[in-house]
Structure formats: structure tokens, C-alpha cells
Amino acid sequence: KIIIWRQLADQIKTRYPNWQVLKNLMKHAVNLDDIEVISIQVKAIEENRQLLSEPDPVKPMIVSVTQMLRDELNRIHQQLIDSYQTNMKQLEVDSNWQQLEPEQRESLLNDNTLHPTTLPKINVQNTEAVLRTLEQYSISVLNDRLAALPSRFNYVIFQAAKLCVTDPQVIHVPSRTLQTEADIQVWISEVEQRLKSALSKGPIVIQ
């Protein structure tokens, strides 16, 4: 019996750290697609005390959840890069932005967390790296940051205009579902009238 208990103790000592890793991964993966199957398996291990079952049920799940999180982090990271590059190109052709000194541009980007060096660094080389990344940037934080990029760049454009133009007006272009060419023409006409009306009162910034 002593030998059996020692063997069990050794197994627990070996497997419990992996169990904690899996639980940590699951915490970050709770909203991922297709995570439900693994959640059921984790719950079964807990309820039926299967941690010491053979073959080891935990290691394959660590591999699976790590890959799911890796895929999600890579997806969001690529979207961040694409959105950043798209918005930066739009900023660089802005006439007011082009008039600013390099120091002014640098200051505006830094103040709005838009300097290239502020883009999240995503390391997904292995499970440990994935967890370290998620501890610094959770998936929800990354998604929030992605959603905020366009408005941050718009604010930089507005700030650039304020530096170059006296009291610029901010004009918001209305959003609308367009289903026909007639809808497009109506929308264009409406936007045109709004811009002309505002322009008669002074410089404008479109957002």
C-alpha cells in the first residue's frame, strides 16, 4: 500500500501543474468558438476525479486549447496590423498632417497610443508564451484596442487640423444601409449638402 500511495503521490505531483496550466488556458478561452467540447471534458475530469486516469487526459487538451488561443491571438494581431496600416495611410495623406513638423506628429501618435512601437507584441511560440501574452493582453483587451483604432486615428486627424486651422468644424458623415444605386445617390446628395453648408461657416474635418 505504501508503494501504491507513493506512486499516486508522484503522479499527482507530475500532473497537477499541467492541470493548473489547463485551467488557466480555459480561463482565457471561455468565449472561443468550439471550446464547449473541451469545457465538458474538463468538467468531467473534475467531477469524476479522472486526473490520474490513463492515458493522461490533460496533455492533449493543453495542446488543443493552446492552438485555439494561438489561432485567435494571431487572427486579432493580424487585424490590428491591417487596421493600423490602413488608418496610417489615410493619416499620411491628410493635408494638415503633412504640414506638421516631425516632432508634432510624433507627439500626437504617442499621446493617442498610436506610435508603431505601441502595437501589442504577440508571442505564441508555445503554451508558456501564449499564457504570458494573454496575461499582458487578454483577448477582450485586444478586441477593444482593435475597435478603438479608427476613432483614435480620427482624433489625431482632428488634432492635426486644430494645429493648422483655426476652429475647424467636425462633420460626421451619416452611416446608412444602401441597397440600390438610388440610395447611394440620395446619400451622396445629403452628405454634399451637409458639407457645403458647414464649409460656408469655415474649415471642416470629416469623420
GROMACS .gro file of C-alpha atoms in nm:
model
  207
    1LYS     CA    1   0.000   0.000   0.000
    2ILE     CA    2   0.284   0.237   0.083
    3ILE     CA    3   0.430   0.181  -0.264
    4ILE     CA    4   0.090   0.245  -0.425
    5TRP     CA    5   0.042   0.568  -0.228
    6ARG     CA    6   0.389   0.684  -0.327
    7GLN     CA    7   0.312   0.612  -0.691
    8LEU     CA    8  -0.012   0.809  -0.663
    9ALA     CA    9   0.171   1.095  -0.494
   10ASP     CA   10   0.427   1.100  -0.774
   11GLN     CA   11   0.150   1.104  -1.035
   12ILE     CA   12  -0.026   1.390  -0.862
   13LYS     CA   13   0.299   1.581  -0.834
   14THR     CA   14   0.356   1.533  -1.207
   15ARG     CA   15   0.006   1.602  -1.334
   16TYR     CA   16  -0.124   1.875  -1.104
   17PRO     CA   17   0.093   2.152  -1.258
   18ASN     CA   18  -0.040   2.063  -1.602
   19TRP     CA   19  -0.393   2.068  -1.463
   20GLN     CA   20  -0.333   2.423  -1.339
   21VAL     CA   21  -0.199   2.519  -1.681
   22LEU     CA   22  -0.512   2.379  -1.846
   23LYS     CA   23  -0.738   2.567  -1.606
   24ASN     CA   24  -0.551   2.887  -1.680
   25LEU     CA   25  -0.582   2.831  -2.054
   26MET     CA   26  -0.953   2.764  -2.019
   27LYS     CA   27  -0.999   3.092  -1.834
   28HIS     CA   28  -0.872   3.278  -2.139
   29ALA     CA   29  -1.055   3.058  -2.389
   30VAL     CA   30  -1.402   3.082  -2.236
   31ASN     CA   31  -1.551   3.281  -2.528
   32LEU     CA   32  -1.381   3.096  -2.813
   33ASP     CA   33  -1.574   2.901  -3.072
   34ASP     CA   34  -1.564   2.524  -3.025
   35ILE     CA   35  -1.440   2.549  -2.665
   36GLU     CA   36  -1.759   2.391  -2.530
   37VAL     CA   37  -1.648   2.034  -2.603
   38ILE     CA   38  -1.327   2.078  -2.407
   39SER     CA   39  -1.515   2.255  -2.127
   40ILE     CA   40  -1.733   1.946  -2.090
   41GLN     CA   41  -1.425   1.723  -2.076
   42VAL     CA   42  -1.262   1.943  -1.810
   43LYS     CA   43  -1.578   1.936  -1.602
   44ALA     CA   44  -1.592   1.555  -1.631
   45ILE     CA   45  -1.233   1.527  -1.504
   46GLU     CA   46  -1.324   1.739  -1.202
   47GLU     CA   47  -1.650   1.567  -1.122
   48ASN     CA   48  -1.527   1.212  -1.177
   49ARG     CA   49  -1.178   1.266  -1.035
   50GLN     CA   50  -1.008   1.148  -1.352
   51LEU     CA   51  -0.689   1.349  -1.322
   52LEU     CA   52  -0.484   1.032  -1.270
   53SER     CA   53  -0.657   0.834  -1.545
   54GLU     CA   54  -0.454   0.657  -1.811
   55PRO     CA   55  -0.374   0.775  -2.067
   56ASP     CA   56  -0.321   1.126  -1.931
   57PRO     CA   57  -0.636   1.322  -2.031
   58VAL     CA   58  -0.486   1.666  -1.964
   59LYS     CA   59  -0.189   1.694  -2.200
   60PRO     CA   60  -0.391   1.656  -2.523
   61MET     CA   61  -0.633   1.923  -2.401
   62ILE     CA   62  -0.347   2.163  -2.326
   63VAL     CA   63  -0.226   2.116  -2.682
   64SER     CA   64  -0.575   2.175  -2.824
   65VAL     CA   65  -0.659   2.483  -2.618
   66THR     CA   66  -0.315   2.633  -2.674
   67GLN     CA   67  -0.366   2.601  -3.050
   68MET     CA   68  -0.712   2.756  -3.031
   69LEU     CA   69  -0.576   3.053  -2.837
   70ARG     CA   70  -0.276   3.080  -3.068
   71ASP     CA   71  -0.506   3.096  -3.370
   72GLU     CA   72  -0.723   3.362  -3.205
   73LEU     CA   73  -0.426   3.575  -3.099
   74ASN     CA   74  -0.273   3.553  -3.446
   75ARG     CA   75  -0.605   3.647  -3.604
   76ILE     CA   76  -0.657   3.954  -3.386
   77HIS     CA   77  -0.293   4.057  -3.419
   78GLN     CA   78  -0.314   4.047  -3.798
   79GLN     CA   79  -0.635   4.251  -3.787
   80LEU     CA   80  -0.460   4.506  -3.565
   81ILE     CA   81  -0.170   4.533  -3.809
   82ASP     CA   82  -0.402   4.563  -4.111
   83SER     CA   83  -0.622   4.826  -3.944
   84TYR     CA   84  -0.321   5.021  -3.821
   85GLN     CA   85  -0.162   5.027  -4.167
   86THR     CA   86  -0.490   5.124  -4.337
   87ASN     CA   87  -0.557   5.410  -4.094
   88MET     CA   88  -0.195   5.525  -4.102
   89LYS     CA   89  -0.206   5.550  -4.483
   90GLN     CA   90  -0.519   5.766  -4.456
   91LEU     CA   91  -0.349   5.983  -4.195
   92GLU     CA   92  -0.036   6.028  -4.405
   93VAL     CA   93  -0.232   6.175  -4.699
   94ASP     CA   94  -0.418   6.421  -4.475
   95SER     CA   95  -0.315   6.772  -4.581
   96ASN     CA   96  -0.294   6.904  -4.225
   97TRP     CA   97  -0.087   6.607  -4.110
   98GLN     CA   98   0.158   6.672  -4.392
   99GLN     CA   99   0.208   7.028  -4.267
  100LEU     CA  100   0.314   6.922  -3.918
  101GLU     CA  101   0.672   6.901  -3.804
  102PRO     CA  102   0.806   6.550  -3.732
  103GLU     CA  103   0.809   6.630  -3.360
  104GLN     CA  104   0.441   6.728  -3.368
  105ARG     CA  105   0.347   6.408  -3.549
  106GLU     CA  106   0.546   6.201  -3.302
  107SER     CA  107   0.376   6.374  -3.010
  108LEU     CA  108   0.024   6.317  -3.147
  109LEU     CA  109   0.091   5.949  -3.213
  110ASN     CA  110   0.239   5.898  -2.867
  111ASP     CA  111  -0.042   6.086  -2.693
  112ASN     CA  112  -0.300   5.860  -2.860
  113THR     CA  113  -0.109   5.532  -2.820
  114LEU     CA  114  -0.064   5.508  -3.196
  115HIS     CA  115   0.312   5.504  -3.226
  116PRO     CA  116   0.424   5.185  -3.411
  117THR     CA  117   0.613   5.075  -3.100
  118THR     CA  118   0.286   5.062  -2.903
  119LEU     CA  119   0.138   4.780  -3.114
  120PRO     CA  120   0.098   4.471  -2.892
  121LYS     CA  121   0.377   4.217  -2.924
  122ILE     CA  122   0.224   3.872  -2.959
  123ASN     CA  123   0.436   3.566  -2.878
  124VAL     CA  124   0.262   3.232  -2.932
  125GLN     CA  125   0.560   3.005  -2.973
  126ASN     CA  126   0.448   2.761  -2.702
  127THR     CA  127   0.196   2.726  -2.421
  128GLU     CA  128   0.403   2.931  -2.177
  129ALA     CA  129   0.443   3.211  -2.431
  130VAL     CA  130   0.070   3.210  -2.508
  131LEU     CA  131  -0.013   3.246  -2.139
  132ARG     CA  132   0.242   3.524  -2.090
  133THR     CA  133   0.093   3.711  -2.384
  134LEU     CA  134  -0.260   3.669  -2.252
  135GLU     CA  135  -0.159   3.790  -1.908
  136GLN     CA  136  -0.042   4.112  -2.072
  137TYR     CA  137  -0.311   4.141  -2.339
  138SER     CA  138  -0.632   3.947  -2.286
  139ILE     CA  139  -0.840   3.868  -2.593
  140SER     CA  140  -1.105   4.119  -2.483
  141VAL     CA  141  -0.838   4.390  -2.441
  142LEU     CA  142  -0.702   4.320  -2.788
  143ASN     CA  143  -1.051   4.332  -2.940
  144ASP     CA  144  -1.123   4.661  -2.762
  145ARG     CA  145  -0.797   4.802  -2.891
  146LEU     CA  146  -0.881   4.691  -3.245
  147ALA     CA  147  -1.225   4.853  -3.225
  148ALA     CA  148  -1.075   5.178  -3.094
  149LEU     CA  149  -0.813   5.225  -3.368
  150PRO     CA  150  -1.029   5.414  -3.624
  151SER     CA  151  -1.160   5.662  -3.365
  152ARG     CA  152  -0.808   5.721  -3.231
  153PHE     CA  153  -0.678   5.800  -3.579
  154ASN     CA  154  -0.978   6.026  -3.642
  155TYR     CA  155  -0.893   6.214  -3.326
  156VAL     CA  156  -0.534   6.257  -3.443
  157ILE     CA  157  -0.665   6.398  -3.774
  158PHE     CA  158  -0.882   6.640  -3.578
  159GLN     CA  159  -0.588   6.742  -3.356
  160ALA     CA  160  -0.372   6.797  -3.665
  161ALA     CA  161  -0.643   7.020  -3.810
  162LYS     CA  162  -0.658   7.222  -3.488
  163LEU     CA  163  -0.285   7.283  -3.512
  164CYS     CA  164  -0.310   7.401  -3.872
  165VAL     CA  165  -0.656   7.558  -3.896
  166THR     CA  166  -0.842   7.795  -3.666
  167ASP     CA  167  -1.151   7.634  -3.506
  168PRO     CA  168  -1.218   7.353  -3.753
  169GLN     CA  169  -1.569   7.205  -3.756
  170VAL     CA  170  -1.607   6.831  -3.706
  171ILE     CA  171  -1.860   6.688  -3.951
  172HIS     CA  172  -1.977   6.331  -3.902
  173VAL     CA  173  -2.076   6.154  -4.222
  174PRO     CA  174  -2.404   5.968  -4.161
  175SER     CA  175  -2.396   5.588  -4.171
  176ARG     CA  176  -2.670   5.413  -4.363
  177THR     CA  177  -2.760   5.083  -4.526
  178LEU     CA  178  -2.753   5.131  -4.903
  179GLN     CA  179  -2.929   4.875  -5.120
  180THR     CA  180  -2.967   5.044  -5.457
  181GLU     CA  181  -2.785   5.296  -5.675
  182ALA     CA  182  -3.066   5.540  -5.596
  183ASP     CA  183  -2.989   5.501  -5.225
  184ILE     CA  184  -2.625   5.584  -5.299
  185GLN     CA  185  -2.719   5.900  -5.489
  186VAL     CA  186  -2.953   6.015  -5.212
  187TRP     CA  187  -2.680   5.958  -4.953
  188ILE     CA  188  -2.418   6.140  -5.162
  189SER     CA  189  -2.655   6.433  -5.212
  190GLU     CA  190  -2.728   6.453  -4.841
  191VAL     CA  191  -2.360   6.443  -4.747
  192GLU     CA  192  -2.276   6.700  -5.013
  193GLN     CA  193  -2.537   6.944  -4.884
  194ARG     CA  194  -2.420   6.896  -4.526
  195LEU     CA  195  -2.057   6.958  -4.621
  196LYS     CA  196  -2.136   7.266  -4.832
  197SER     CA  197  -2.346   7.412  -4.554
  198ALA     CA  198  -2.071   7.356  -4.299
  199LEU     CA  199  -1.797   7.480  -4.531
  200SER     CA  200  -1.974   7.813  -4.566
  201LYS     CA  201  -1.912   7.864  -4.195
  202GLY     CA  202  -1.544   7.772  -4.201
  203PRO     CA  203  -1.293   7.485  -4.236
  204ILE     CA  204  -1.423   7.134  -4.174
  205VAL     CA  205  -1.285   6.799  -4.063
  206ILE     CA  206  -1.476   6.493  -4.182
  207GLN     CA  207  -1.519   6.196  -3.951
   0.00000   0.00000   0.00000
